[in-house]
Tab-separated table of C-alpha atoms in Angstrom:
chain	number	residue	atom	x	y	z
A	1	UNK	CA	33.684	21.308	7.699
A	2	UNK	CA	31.648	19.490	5.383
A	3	UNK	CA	34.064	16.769	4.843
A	4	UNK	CA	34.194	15.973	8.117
A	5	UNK	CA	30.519	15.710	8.366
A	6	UNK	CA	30.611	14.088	6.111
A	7	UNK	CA	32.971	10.928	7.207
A	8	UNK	CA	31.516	11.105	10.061
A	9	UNK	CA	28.239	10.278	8.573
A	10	UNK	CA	29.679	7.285	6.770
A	11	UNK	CA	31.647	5.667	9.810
A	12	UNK	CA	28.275	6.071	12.023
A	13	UNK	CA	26.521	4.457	8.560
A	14	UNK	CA	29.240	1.846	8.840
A	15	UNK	CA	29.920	0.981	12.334
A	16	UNK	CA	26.543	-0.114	12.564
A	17	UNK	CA	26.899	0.120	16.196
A	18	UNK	CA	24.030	2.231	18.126
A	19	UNK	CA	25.936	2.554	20.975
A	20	UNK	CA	28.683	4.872	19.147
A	21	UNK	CA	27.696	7.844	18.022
A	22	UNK	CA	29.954	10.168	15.686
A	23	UNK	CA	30.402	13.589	16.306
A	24	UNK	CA	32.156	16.135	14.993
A	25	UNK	CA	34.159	19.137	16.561
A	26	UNK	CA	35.111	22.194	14.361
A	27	UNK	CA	36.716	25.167	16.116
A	28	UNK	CA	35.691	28.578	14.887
A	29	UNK	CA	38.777	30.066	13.064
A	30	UNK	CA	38.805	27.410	10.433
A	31	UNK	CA	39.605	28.882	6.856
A	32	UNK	CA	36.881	28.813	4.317
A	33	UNK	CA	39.265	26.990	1.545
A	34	UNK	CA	41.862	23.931	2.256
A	35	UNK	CA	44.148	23.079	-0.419
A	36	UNK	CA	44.491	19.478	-0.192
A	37	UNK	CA	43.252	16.091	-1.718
A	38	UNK	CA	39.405	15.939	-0.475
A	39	UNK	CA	39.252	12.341	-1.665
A	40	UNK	CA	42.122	11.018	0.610
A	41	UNK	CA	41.568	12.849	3.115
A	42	UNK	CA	37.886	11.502	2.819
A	43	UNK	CA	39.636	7.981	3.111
A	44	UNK	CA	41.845	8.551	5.648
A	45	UNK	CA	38.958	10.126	7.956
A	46	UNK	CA	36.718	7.236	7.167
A	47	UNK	CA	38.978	4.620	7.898
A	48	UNK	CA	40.060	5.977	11.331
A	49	UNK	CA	36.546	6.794	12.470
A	50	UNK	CA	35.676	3.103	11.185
A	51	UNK	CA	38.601	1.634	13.386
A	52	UNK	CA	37.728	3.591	16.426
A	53	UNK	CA	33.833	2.333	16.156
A	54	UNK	CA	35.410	-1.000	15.449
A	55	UNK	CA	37.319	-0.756	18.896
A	56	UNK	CA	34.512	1.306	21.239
A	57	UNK	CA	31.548	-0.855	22.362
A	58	UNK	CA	29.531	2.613	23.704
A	59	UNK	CA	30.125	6.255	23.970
A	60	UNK	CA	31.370	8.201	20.849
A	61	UNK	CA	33.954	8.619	18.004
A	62	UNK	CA	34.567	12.461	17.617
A	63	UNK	CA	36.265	13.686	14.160
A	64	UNK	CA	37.513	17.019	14.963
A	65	UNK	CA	39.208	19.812	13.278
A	66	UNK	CA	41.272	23.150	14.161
A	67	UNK	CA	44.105	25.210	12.986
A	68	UNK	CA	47.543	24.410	14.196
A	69	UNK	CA	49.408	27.584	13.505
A	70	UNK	CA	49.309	29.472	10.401
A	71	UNK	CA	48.873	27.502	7.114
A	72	UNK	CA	47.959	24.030	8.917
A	73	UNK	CA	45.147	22.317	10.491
A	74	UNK	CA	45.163	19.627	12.624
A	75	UNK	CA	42.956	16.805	12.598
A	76	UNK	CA	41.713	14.170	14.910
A	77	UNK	CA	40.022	11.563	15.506
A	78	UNK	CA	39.375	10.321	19.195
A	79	UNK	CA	37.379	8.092	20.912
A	80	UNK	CA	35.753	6.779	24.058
A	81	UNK	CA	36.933	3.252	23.936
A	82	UNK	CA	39.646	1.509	25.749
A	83	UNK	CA	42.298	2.114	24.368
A	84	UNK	CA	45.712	0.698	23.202
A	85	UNK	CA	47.229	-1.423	25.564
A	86	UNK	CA	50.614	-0.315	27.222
A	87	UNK	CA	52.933	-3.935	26.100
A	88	UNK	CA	51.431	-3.086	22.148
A	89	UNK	CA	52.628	0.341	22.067
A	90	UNK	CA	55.944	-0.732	20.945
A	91	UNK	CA	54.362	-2.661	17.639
A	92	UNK	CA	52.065	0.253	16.613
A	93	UNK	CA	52.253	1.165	12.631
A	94	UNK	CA	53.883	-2.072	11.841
A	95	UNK	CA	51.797	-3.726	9.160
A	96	UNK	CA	49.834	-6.496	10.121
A	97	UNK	CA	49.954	-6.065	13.385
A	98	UNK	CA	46.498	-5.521	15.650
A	99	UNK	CA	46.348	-5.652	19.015
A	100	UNK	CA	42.689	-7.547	19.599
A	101	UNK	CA	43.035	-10.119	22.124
A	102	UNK	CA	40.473	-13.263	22.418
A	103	UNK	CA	38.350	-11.382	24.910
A	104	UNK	CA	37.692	-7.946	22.667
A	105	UNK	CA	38.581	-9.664	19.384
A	106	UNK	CA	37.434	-7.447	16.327
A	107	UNK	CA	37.752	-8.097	13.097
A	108	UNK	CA	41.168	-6.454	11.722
A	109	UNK	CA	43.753	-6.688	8.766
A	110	UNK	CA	46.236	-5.013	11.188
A	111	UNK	CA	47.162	-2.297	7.879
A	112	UNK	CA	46.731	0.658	9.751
């Protein structure tokens, strides 16, 4: 829980955009301990949130977390913006690859 407050609070610190706002959504039958790396899961949570306030011009960015069956959690990040359009799906998770146009042109390495 507290990493994900915790990217959260760096993306909003980031995004510097005061028409985002990051939230976070935790369900109640999270386990006390995870075993995993905190640090790159800190990255990975950060980066994603930072993309998706990169790509959203006003609503939110929610970071949320819950268990996906016994020994697993599932996290997510989601947002309010616009979305990916429908003729880039096909290029998604190639490197260098983004799919701004002119009109909503952010600025992007296209790494992911």
């Amino acid at each position: 829980a507290e990493l994900l407050r915790k990217s959260a609070s760096v993306a909003q610190d980031t995004g510097k955009n005061d028409n985002v706002r990051v939230e976070t959504e935790l369900s109640g039958d999270l386990p006390l301990v995870v075993k995993s790396d905190a640090n790159w899961l800190f990255m990975i949570l950060v980066n994603f949130a930072s993309n998706s306030m990169k790509h959203t011009s006003q609503g939110s960015v929610t970071i949320s977390a819950r268990r996906a069956g016994t020994s697993h959690l599932r996290l997510e990040v989601s947002d309010t913006g616009s979305g990916v359009p429908a003729e880039f799906v096909p290029s998604l998770f190639q490197p260098f690859t983004s799919a701004s146009t002119n009109a909503t042109s952010v600025e992007s390495t296209g790494l992911g």
